[in-house]
Every structure is written in structure tokens, then in C-alpha cells.
Phi, psi and omega in degrees: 000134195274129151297146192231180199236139025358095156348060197260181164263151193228153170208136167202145178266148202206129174270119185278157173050076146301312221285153140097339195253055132094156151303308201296333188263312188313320142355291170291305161332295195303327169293340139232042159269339182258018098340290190301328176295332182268329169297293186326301167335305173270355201279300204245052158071017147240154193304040214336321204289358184258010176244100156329126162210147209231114196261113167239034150097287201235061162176215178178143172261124158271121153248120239295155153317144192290329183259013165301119199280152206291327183290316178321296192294021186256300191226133309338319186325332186283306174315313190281339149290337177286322201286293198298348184274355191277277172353321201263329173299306172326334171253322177296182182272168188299324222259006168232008161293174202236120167235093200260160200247116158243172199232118192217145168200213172137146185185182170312109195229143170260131208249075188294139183307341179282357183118340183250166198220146192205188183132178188279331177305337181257356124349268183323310195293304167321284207301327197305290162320316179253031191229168212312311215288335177260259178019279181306351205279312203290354163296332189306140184093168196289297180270344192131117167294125192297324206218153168207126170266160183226133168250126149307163171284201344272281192307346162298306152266036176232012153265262174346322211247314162309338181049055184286165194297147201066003188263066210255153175277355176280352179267007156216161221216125183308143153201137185280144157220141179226099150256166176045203153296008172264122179241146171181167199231109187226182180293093184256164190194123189240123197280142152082039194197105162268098186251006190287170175304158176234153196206113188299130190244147127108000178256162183251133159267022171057021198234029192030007199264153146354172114272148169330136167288122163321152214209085165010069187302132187294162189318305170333288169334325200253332128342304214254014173263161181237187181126187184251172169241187197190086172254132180230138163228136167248182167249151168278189188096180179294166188222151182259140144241154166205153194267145170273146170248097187274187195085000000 
């Protein structure tokens, strides 16, 4: 039997400062990002059971159904994962918040009869995840951003750029990101803290010119922002999936 190629949306999540905190408590923690991830889900008319998912030890990977249109893994989802890790912080102890760092993309991914799944899209989704502007982003605040998220451009512009509901552009902020060999220019984004460039439209600034292309903000810049975060990661290499069960 032949791998076969699909075109999916990918999201995947990383509890930032794992390490160092015991097996009992990383444990609690891991229990409750995928509670929270499975709530969020349903709060927004999807199915867990219609998502690959992926256990990556201190995070969990999705990858979405072929016909799930891509703005679903944005809008509601994201918010409603920001409000329960916000909630589940309110009670907790220092040593079980939670700050997760996500990641979203998609492309052509490959589907071996054994069960993994790879590709170059999870490449991107890795560098997406480790690079400074999400990192410093999920820092942001007194404490820390419960959720701090990163959009690739491809995927940003094909939700965002489409301008679908819940989708405002001013609510996300240009940032290069370079690890490794990867350069490439995407999306941050903090639910319920619009912290994106804002760009005048439709007015003549009386300079004849354009208006401004948004501009990256530096790392500094994006510290001194306030709001919740949202990070999803994946790892590269091949992947094991399953489908979930619930109940």
C-alpha cells in the first residue's frame, strides 16, 4: 500500500517551562492542556474525534480534517483555549500554570500505511515554535501569557487575508522569524489583546503615497505588550497518530 499526500491544517501546542517541574506535576499540567484543548474544541462545534492527535510529552499536536475550512482553527478556538488556561491559572499553584506557546499552519503532508505522518509543513510548524517573537511573546505581562500563538504567512493569508468572522487584522502583529535555516515572515496573535500594527485604509494621507506595509515589531516591543498568548508546537520527524476517544 502506497503513502498517500493531503493537504491538511496542522496546530500543535507546548506547555513553555515544563522541564524541572517532577513527573507528578508535568503530568497535571499535560492533563490540563488537553482538557482544556478538548473543551475549547467543543465549545467550538468541533469534534476531537475528527482530529489526529499527537501526545509530544510536554504538548500534543492536531492535525486537522481534510475538509475543515482553516479559519475554524482560529476563530473561536483559540479564544476559548486562552479563557480555560486563564481560569485553570486562577486557582492554580505556581508549579501547575500553565503558559502555552502555539503554532498553526498547513500544507501537504505525507500518510504512511503504518500510520505516520511527516512532511515538510511540520518542518516550518517546528522552526514557528522556537523562534524568539513567540517565545518573548508568551513572556509578555506580569505573569506570563496563558496562550500566545504564531501563524505562518501562507496560513495567515488565506484565514486573515480572507477576512472571515472573528478574524480582525489588527489583532495580529508581523514578526520575521529566523531559526536555523528557516527565515520566513508570520503572525502573532494574543486573544482577547489586539496588539497588531493598525493601517490606515481608505484615507488620502495627503503625501501621495500609499499607506505603509506593517513592519515587524522587535522583540522589545512585543514584551511591553500586554494581553494573553497562545502557543501551539509540533516536533519534527515522523509522527504516530490517533484518533481520540471520547466519553
Amino acid at each position: 500500500m502506497n503513502p498517500r499526500y493531503e493537504y491538511r491544517a496542522l496546530l500543535a501546542c507546548d506547555i513553555a517551562g515544563s522541564a524541572g517541574r517532577g513527573e507528578q506535576r508535568l503530568q497535571e499540567i499535560r492533563r490540563v492542556l488537553r482538557s482544556a484543548l478538548f473543551d475549547a474544541l467543543d465549545i467550538a462545534d468541533l469534534d476531537a474525534r475528527d482530529f489526529a492527535y499527537v501526545d509530544t510529552g510536554d504538548g500534543c499536536q492536531l492535525v486537522a480534517p481534510a475538509a475543515l475550512p482553516k479559519a475554524r482553527l482560529l476563530f473561536p478556538l483559540l479564544p476559548e483555549l486562552g479563557s480555560r488556561i486563564r481560569e485553570h491559572n486562577r486557582h492554580a499553584g505556581p508549579d501547575t500554570r500553565l503558559r502555552v506557546r502555539a503554532a498553526v499552519h498547513a500544507g501537504e503532508i505525507r500518510f504512511d500505511p503504518e500510520g505516520t505522518v511527516s512532511g515538510a509543513p511540520f518542518e516550518a510548524l517546528a522552526r514557528l515554535l522556537d523562534s524568539a517573537p513567540l517565545r518573548h511573546a508568551a513572556l509578555a505581562g506580569t505573569s506570563g501569557t496563558p496562550v500566545a500563538a504564531i501563524l505562518s504567512h501562507h496560513f495567515y493569508e488565506e484565514t486573515v487575508g480572507h477576512g472571515y468572522e472573528g478574524l480582525e487584522a489588527d489583532a495580529f502583529t508581523a514578526a520575521d522569524v529566523r531559526v536555523k535555516e528557516y527565515a520566513a515572515r508570520a503572525w502573532l496573535w494574543y486573544p482577547g489583546s489586539p496588539v497588531g500594527p493598525r493601517v490606515e485604509t481608505g484615507r488620502d494621507s495627503g503625501s501621495g503615497e500609499p499607506p505603509a506595509e506593517p513592519t515587524p515589531r522587535t522583540v522589545e516591543q512585543l514584551v511591553q505588550a500586554t494581553g494573553n498568548g497562545t502557543v501551539f508546537a509540533v516536533h519534527r520527524g515522523d509522527q504516530y497518530i490517533r484518533h481520540n476517544d471520547r466519553g
